[in-house]
PDB file of C-alpha atoms in Angstrom:
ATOM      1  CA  UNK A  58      75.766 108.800  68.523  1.00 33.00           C
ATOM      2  CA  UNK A  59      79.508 109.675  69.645  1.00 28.00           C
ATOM      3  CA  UNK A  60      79.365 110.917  73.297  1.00 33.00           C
ATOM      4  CA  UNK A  61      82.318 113.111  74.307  1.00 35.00           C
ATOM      5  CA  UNK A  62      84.253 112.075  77.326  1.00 39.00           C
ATOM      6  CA  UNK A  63      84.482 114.158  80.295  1.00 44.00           C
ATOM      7  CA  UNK A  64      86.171 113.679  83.125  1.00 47.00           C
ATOM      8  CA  UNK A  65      85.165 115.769  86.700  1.00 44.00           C
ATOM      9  CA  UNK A  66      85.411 116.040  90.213  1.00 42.00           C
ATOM     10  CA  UNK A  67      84.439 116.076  93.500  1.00 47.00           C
ATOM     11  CA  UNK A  68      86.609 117.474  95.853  1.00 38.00           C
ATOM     12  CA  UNK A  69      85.333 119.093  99.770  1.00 42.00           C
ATOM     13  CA  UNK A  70      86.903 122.466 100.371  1.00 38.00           C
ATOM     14  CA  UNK A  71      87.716 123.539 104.009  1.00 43.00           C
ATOM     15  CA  UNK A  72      87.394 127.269 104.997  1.00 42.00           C
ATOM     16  CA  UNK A  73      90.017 129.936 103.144  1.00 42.00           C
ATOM     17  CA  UNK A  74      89.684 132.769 106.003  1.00 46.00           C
ATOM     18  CA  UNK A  75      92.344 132.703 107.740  1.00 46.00           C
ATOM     19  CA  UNK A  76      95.536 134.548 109.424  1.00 47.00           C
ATOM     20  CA  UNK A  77      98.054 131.287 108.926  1.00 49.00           C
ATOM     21  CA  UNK A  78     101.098 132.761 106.551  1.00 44.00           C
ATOM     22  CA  UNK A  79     101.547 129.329 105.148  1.00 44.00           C
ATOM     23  CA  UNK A  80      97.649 128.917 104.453  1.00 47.00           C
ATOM     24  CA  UNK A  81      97.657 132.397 102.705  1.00 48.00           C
ATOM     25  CA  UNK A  82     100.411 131.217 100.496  1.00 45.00           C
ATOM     26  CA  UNK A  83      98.494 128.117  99.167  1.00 45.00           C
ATOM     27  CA  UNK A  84      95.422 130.647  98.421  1.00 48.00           C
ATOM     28  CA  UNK A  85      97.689 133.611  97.319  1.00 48.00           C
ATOM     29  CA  UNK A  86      97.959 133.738  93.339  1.00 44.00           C
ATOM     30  CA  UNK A  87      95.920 130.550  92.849  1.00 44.00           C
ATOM     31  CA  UNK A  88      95.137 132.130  89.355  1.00 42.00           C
ATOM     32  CA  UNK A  89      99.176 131.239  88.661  1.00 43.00           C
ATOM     33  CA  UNK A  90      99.301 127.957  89.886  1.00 39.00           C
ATOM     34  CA  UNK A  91      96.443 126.999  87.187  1.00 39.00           C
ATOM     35  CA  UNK A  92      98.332 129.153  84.222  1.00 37.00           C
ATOM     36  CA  UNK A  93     101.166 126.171  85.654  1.00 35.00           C
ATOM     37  CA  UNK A  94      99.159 123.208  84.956  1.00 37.00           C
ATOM     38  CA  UNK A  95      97.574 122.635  81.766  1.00 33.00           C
ATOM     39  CA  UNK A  96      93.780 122.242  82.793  1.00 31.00           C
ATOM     40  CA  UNK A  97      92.207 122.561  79.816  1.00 29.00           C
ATOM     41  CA  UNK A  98      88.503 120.842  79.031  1.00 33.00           C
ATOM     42  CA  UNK A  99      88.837 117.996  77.635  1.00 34.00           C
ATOM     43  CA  UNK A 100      88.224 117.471  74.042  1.00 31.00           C
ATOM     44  CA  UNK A 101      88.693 113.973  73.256  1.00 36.00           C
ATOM     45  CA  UNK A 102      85.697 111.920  72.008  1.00 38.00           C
ATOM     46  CA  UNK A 103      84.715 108.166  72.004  1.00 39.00           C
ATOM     47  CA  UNK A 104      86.919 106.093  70.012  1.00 48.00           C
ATOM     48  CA  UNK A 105      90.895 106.339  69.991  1.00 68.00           C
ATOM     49  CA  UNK A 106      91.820 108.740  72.148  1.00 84.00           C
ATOM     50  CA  UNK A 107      95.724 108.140  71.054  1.00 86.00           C
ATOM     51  CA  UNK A 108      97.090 108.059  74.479  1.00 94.00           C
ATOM     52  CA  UNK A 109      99.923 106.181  74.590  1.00 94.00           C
ATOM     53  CA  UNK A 110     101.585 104.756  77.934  1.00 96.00           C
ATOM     54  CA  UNK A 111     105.567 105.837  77.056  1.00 95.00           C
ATOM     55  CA  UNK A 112     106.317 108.450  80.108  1.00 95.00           C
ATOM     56  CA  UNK A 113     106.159 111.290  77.563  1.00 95.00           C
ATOM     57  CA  UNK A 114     102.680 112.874  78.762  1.00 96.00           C
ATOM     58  CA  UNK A 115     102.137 115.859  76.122  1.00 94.00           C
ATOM     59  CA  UNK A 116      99.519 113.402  74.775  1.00 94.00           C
ATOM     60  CA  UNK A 117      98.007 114.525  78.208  1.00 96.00           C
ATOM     61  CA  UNK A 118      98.040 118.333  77.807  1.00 94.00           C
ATOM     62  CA  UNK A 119      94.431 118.913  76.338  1.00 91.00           C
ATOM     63  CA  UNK A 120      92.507 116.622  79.189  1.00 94.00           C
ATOM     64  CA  UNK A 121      91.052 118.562  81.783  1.00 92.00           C
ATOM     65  CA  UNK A 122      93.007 117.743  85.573  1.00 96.00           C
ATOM     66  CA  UNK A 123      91.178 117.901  88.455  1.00 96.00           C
ATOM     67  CA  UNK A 124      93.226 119.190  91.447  1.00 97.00           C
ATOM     68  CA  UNK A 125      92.391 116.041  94.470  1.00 97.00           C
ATOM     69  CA  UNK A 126      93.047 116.658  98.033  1.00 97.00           C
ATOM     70  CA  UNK A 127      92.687 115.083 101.490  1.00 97.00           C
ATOM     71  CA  UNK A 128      89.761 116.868 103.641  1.00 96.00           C
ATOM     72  CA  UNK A 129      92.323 119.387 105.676  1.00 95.00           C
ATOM     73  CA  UNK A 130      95.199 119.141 103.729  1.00 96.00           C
ATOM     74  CA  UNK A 131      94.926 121.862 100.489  1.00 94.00           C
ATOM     75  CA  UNK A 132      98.435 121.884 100.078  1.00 95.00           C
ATOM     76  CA  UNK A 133      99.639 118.609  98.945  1.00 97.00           C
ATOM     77  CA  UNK A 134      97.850 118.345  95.975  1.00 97.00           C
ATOM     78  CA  UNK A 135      97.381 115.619  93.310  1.00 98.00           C
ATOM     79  CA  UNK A 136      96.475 116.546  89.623  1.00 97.00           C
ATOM     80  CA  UNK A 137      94.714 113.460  88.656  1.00 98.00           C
ATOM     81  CA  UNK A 138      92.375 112.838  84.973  1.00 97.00           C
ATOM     82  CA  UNK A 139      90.130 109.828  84.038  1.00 96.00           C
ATOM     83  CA  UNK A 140      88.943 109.057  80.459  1.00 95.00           C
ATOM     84  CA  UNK A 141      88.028 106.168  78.757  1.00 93.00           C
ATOM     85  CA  UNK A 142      87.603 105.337  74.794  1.00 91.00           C
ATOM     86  CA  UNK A 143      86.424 102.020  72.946  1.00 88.00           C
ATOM     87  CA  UNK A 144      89.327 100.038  74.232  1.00 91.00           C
ATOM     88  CA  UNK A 145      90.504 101.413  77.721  1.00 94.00           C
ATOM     89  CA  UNK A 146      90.344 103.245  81.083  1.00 95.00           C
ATOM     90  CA  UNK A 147      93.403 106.083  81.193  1.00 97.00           C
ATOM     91  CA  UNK A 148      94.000 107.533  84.227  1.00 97.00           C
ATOM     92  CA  UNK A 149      96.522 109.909  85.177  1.00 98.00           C
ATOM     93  CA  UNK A 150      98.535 111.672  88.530  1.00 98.00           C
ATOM     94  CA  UNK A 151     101.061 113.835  89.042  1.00 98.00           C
ATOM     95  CA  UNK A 152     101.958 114.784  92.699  1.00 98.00           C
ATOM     96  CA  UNK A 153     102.414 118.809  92.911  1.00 97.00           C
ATOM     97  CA  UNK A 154     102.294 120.153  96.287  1.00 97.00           C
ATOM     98  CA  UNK A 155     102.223 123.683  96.680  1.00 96.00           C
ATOM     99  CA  UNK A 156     104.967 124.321  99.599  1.00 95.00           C
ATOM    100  CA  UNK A 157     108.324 122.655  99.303  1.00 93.00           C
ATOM    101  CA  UNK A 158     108.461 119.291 101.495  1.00 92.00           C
ATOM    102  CA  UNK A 159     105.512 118.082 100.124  1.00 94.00           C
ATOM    103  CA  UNK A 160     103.910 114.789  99.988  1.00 96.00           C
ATOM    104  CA  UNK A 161     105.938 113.990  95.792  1.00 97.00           C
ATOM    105  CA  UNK A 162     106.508 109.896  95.831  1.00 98.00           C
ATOM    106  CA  UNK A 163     104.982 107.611  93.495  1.00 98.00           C
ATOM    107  CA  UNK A 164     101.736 105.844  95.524  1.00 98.00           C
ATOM    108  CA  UNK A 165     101.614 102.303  93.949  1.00 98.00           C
ATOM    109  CA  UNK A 166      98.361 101.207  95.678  1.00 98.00           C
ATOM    110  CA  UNK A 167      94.300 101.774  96.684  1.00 98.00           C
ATOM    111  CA  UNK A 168      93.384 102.576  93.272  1.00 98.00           C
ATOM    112  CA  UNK A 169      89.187 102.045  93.672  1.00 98.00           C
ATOM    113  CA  UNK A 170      87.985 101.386  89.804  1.00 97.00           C
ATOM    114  CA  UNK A 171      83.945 101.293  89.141  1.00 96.00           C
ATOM    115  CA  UNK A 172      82.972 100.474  85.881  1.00 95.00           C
ATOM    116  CA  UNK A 173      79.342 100.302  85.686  1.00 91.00           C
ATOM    117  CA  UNK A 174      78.750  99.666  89.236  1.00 92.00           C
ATOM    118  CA  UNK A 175      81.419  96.879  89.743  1.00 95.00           C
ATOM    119  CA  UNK A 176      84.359  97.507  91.755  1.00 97.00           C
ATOM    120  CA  UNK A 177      88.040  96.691  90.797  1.00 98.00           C
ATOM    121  CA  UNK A 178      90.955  97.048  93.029  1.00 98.00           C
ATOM    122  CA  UNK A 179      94.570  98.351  91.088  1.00 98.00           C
ATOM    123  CA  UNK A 180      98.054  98.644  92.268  1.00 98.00           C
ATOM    124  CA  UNK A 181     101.185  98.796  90.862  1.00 98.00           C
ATOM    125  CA  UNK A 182     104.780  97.649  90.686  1.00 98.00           C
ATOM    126  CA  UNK A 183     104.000  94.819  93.685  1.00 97.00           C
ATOM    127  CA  UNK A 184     102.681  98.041  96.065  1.00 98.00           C
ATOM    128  CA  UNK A 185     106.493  99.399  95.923  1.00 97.00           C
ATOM    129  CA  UNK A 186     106.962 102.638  95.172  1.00 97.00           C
ATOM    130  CA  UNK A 187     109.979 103.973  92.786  1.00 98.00           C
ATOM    131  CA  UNK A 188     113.356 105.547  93.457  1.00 98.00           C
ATOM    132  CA  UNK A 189     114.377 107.715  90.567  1.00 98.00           C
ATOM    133  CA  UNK A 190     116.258 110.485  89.066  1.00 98.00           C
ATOM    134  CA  UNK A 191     114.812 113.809  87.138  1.00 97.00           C
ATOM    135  CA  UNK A 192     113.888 112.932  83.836  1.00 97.00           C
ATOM    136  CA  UNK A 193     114.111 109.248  84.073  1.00 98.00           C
ATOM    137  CA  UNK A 194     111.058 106.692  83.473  1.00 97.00           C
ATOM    138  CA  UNK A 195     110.159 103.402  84.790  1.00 98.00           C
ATOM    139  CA  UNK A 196     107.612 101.054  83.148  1.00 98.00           C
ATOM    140  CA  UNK A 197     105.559  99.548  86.741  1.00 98.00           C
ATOM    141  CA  UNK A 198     103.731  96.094  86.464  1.00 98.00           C
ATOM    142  CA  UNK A 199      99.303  96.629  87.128  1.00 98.00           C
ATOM    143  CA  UNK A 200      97.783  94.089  89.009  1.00 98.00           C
ATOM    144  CA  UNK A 201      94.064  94.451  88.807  1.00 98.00           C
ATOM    145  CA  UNK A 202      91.752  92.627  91.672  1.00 97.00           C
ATOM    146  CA  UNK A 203      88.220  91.791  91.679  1.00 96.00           C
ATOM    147  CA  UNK A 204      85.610  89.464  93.078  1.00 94.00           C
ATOM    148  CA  UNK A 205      85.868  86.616  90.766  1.00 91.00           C
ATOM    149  CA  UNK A 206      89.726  87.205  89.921  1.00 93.00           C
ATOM    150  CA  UNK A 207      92.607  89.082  89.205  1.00 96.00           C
ATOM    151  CA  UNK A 208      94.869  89.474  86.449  1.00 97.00           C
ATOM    152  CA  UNK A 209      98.452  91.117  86.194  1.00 97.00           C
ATOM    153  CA  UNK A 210      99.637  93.799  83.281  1.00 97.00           C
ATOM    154  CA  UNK A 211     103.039  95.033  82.060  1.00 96.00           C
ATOM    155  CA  UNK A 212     103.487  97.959  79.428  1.00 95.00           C
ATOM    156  CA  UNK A 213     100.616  99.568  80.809  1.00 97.00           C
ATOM    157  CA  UNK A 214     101.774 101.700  83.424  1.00 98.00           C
ATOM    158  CA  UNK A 215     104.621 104.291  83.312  1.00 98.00           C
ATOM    159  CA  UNK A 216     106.151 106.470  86.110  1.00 98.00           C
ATOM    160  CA  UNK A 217     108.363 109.503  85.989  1.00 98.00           C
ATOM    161  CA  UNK A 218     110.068 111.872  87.732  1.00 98.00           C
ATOM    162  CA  UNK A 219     109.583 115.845  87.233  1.00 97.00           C
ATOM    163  CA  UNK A 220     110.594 119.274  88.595  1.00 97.00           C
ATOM    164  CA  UNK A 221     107.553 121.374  89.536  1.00 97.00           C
ATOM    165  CA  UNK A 222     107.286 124.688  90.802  1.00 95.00           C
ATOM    166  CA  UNK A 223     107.049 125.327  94.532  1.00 96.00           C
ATOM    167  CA  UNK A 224     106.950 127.714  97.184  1.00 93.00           C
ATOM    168  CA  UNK A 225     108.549 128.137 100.464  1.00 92.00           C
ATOM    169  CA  UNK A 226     106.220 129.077 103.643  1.00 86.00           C
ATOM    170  CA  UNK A 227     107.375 132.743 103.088  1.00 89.00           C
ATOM    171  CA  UNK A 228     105.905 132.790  99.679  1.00 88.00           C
ATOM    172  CA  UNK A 229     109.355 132.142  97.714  1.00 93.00           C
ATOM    173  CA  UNK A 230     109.440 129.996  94.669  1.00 94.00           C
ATOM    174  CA  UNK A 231     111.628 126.983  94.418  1.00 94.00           C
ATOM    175  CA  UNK A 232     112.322 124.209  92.504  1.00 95.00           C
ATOM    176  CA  UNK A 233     110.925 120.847  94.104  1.00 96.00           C
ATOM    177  CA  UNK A 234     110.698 117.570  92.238  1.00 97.00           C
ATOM    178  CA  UNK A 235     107.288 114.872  92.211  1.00 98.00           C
ATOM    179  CA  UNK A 236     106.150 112.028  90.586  1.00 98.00           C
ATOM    180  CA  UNK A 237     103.912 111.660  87.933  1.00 98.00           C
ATOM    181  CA  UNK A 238     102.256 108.386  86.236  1.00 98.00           C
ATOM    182  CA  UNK A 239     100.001 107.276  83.334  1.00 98.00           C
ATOM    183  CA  UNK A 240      98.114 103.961  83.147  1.00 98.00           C
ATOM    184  CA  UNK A 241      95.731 102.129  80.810  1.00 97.00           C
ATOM    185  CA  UNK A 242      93.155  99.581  81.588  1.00 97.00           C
ATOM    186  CA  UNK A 243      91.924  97.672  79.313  1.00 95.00           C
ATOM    187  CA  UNK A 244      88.540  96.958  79.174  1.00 94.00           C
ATOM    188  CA  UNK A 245      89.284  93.197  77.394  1.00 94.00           C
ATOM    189  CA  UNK A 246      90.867  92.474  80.578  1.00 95.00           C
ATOM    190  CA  UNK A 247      88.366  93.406  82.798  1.00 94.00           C
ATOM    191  CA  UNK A 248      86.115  90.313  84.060  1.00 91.00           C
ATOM    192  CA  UNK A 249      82.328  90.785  84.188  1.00 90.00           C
ATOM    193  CA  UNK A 250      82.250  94.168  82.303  1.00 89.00           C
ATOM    194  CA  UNK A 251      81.542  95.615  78.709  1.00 82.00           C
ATOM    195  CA  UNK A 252      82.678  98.275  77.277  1.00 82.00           C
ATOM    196  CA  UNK A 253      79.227  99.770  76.509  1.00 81.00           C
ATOM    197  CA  UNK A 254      79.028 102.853  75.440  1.00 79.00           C
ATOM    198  CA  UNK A 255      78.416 105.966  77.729  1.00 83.00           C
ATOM    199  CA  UNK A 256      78.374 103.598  81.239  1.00 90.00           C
ATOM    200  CA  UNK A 257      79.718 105.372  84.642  1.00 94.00           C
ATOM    201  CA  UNK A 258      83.531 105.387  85.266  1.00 95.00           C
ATOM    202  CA  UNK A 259      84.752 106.353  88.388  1.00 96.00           C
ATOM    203  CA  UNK A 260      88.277 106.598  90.173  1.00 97.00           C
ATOM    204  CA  UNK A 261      88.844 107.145  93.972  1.00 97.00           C
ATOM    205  CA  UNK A 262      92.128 106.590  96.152  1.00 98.00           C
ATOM    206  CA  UNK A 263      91.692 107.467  99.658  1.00 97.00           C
ATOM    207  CA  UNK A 264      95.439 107.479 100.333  1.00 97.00           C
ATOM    208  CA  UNK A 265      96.004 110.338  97.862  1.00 98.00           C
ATOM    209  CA  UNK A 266      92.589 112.396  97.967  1.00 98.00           C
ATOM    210  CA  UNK A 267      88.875 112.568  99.408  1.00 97.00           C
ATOM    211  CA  UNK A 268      86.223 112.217  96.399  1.00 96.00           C
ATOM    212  CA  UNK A 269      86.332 110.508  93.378  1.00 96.00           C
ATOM    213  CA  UNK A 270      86.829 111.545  89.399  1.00 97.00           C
ATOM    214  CA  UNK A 271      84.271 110.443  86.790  1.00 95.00           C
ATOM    215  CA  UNK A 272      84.226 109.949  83.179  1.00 93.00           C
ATOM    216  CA  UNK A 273      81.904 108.339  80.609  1.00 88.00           C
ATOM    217  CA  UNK A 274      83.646 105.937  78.181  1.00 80.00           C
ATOM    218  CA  UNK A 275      83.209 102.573  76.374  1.00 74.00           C
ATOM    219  CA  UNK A 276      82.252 101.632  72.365  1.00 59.00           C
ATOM    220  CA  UNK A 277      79.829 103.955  69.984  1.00 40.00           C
ATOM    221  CA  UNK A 278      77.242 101.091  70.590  1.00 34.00           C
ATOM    222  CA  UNK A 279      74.250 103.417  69.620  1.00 32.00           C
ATOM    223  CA  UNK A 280      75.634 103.436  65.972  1.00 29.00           C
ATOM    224  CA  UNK A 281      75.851  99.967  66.027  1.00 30.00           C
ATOM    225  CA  UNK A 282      72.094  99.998  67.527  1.00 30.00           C
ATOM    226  CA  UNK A 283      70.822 102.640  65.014  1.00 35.00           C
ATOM    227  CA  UNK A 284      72.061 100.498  61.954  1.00 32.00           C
ATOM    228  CA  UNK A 285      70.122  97.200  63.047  1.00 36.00           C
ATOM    229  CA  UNK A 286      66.708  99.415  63.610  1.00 42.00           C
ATOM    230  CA  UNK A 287      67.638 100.167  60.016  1.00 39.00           C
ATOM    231  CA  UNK A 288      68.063  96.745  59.241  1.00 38.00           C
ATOM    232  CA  UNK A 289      64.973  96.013  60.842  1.00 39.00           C
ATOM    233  CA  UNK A 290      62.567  98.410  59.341  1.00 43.00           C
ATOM    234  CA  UNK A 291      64.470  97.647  55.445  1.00 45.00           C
ATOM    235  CA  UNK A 292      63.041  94.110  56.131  1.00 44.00           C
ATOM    236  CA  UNK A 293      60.030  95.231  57.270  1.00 45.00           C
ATOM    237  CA  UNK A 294      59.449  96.574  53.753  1.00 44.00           C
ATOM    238  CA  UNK A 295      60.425  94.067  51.828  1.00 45.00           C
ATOM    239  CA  UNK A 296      57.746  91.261  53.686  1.00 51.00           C
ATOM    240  CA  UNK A 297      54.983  94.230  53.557  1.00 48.00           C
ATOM    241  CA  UNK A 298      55.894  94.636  49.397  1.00 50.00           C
ATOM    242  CA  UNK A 299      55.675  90.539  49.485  1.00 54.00           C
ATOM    243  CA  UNK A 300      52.025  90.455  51.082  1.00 53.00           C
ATOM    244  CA  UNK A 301      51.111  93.094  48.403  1.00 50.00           C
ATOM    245  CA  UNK A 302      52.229  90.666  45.073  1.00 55.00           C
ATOM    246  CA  UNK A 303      50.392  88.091  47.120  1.00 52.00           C
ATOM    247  CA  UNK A 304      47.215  89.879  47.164  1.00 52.00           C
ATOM    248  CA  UNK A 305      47.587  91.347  43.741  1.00 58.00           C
ATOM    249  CA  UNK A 306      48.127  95.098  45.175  1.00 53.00           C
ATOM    250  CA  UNK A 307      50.141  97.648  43.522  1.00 55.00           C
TER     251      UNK A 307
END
């Protein structure tokens, strides 16, 4: 059985009633902000999911993005994604605040990984962050922490630099600038772990957002499981049809 991955969210809202002009302008036209950002459910199943980690993102476009914020703080939102195939964990984050001045730089560290209830620390590029231009792209070393170990990654993490939309306290659009970045884990590198099929994934950073994002991921392992009961039951047959010659049965 192929299980499709999802990714979701949990996210705490604070209260929208309120007379603040800058507070109105995150709520005001939130229907626009989403027609923006390509948040699409996701339709990727278990197996290759194709992403590749080259700065490029389109491969990106059909996964769903969930919109992660700190408990007070609904305007400097992060549009983060987590799915997982047969090989590797993908996450993804782009930094989009909604009013210009804006929280935008790369955040290299306090990624928070659980796969299948054990924990794995990730950060990236030696916990510096990156200085670049519009447009440009800068491959970022992984160095992935856990209990009995760590291991460290290159060509698995990219980081760019985009303009987004953004508005001005009056409720004027500019043009503002943030960082975005795609990573992939993979699960052969991961100590302790399997890459069962359908096991809990789950992503939290409390210096970017409050909550955590969830997927389902790992090998088609039930096919693999269904074709042994086959195997089983054909050679249950065969020493059944055996005992029958034996005894002279038709």
């Amino acid at each position: 059985m192929i299980k499709q991955a999802k990714s979701t969210k949990v996210i705490n809202k604070d209260d929208q009633n309120t007379t603040d002009p800058v507070h109105q302008v995150f709520h005001e036209n939130s229907s626009k902000r989403k027609e923006s950002i390509k948040r699409t459910p996701n339709s990727y199943v278990n197996g290759a999911l194709n992403i590749k980690i080259d700065g490029n993102f389109s491969d990106w476009d059909n996964v769903e993005k969930s919109p992660m914020v700190i408990n007070g703080d609904n305007d400097n939102i992060k549009y983060a994604a987590l799915v997982a195939d047969d090989q590797n964990i993908y996450f993804y984050v782009m930094m989009h605040p909604v009013l210009s001045g804006g929280y935008t730089s790369f955040q290299p560290s306090g990624y928070d990984l659980t796969i299948g209830g054990k924990e794995f620390w990730i950060s990236f590029n030696n916990n510096q962050t990156v200085n670049l231009d519009v447009g440009q792209k800068q491959a970022v070393s992984m160095n992935i922490y856990s209990s009995d170990g760590s291991v460290d990654l290159s060509n698995q993490a990219v980081v760019a630099k985009q303009n987004i939309d953004q508005k001005m306290g009056d409720g004027s659009t500019v043009k503002g600038t943030g960082y975005v970045f795609e990573c992939a884990v993979p699960f052969s590198k991961l100590k302790g772990i399997s890459n069962t099929s359908g096991q809990t994934i789950t992503l939290k950073n409390s210096n970017l957002w409050n909550g955590e994002l969830t997927t389902t991921g790992g090998s088609t392992g039930p096919i693999l499981l269904a074709s042994t009961g086959v195997a089983i039951a054909g050679w249950s047959v065969y020493q059944f049809t055996r005992r029958k010659r034996k005894l002279g049965l038709k």
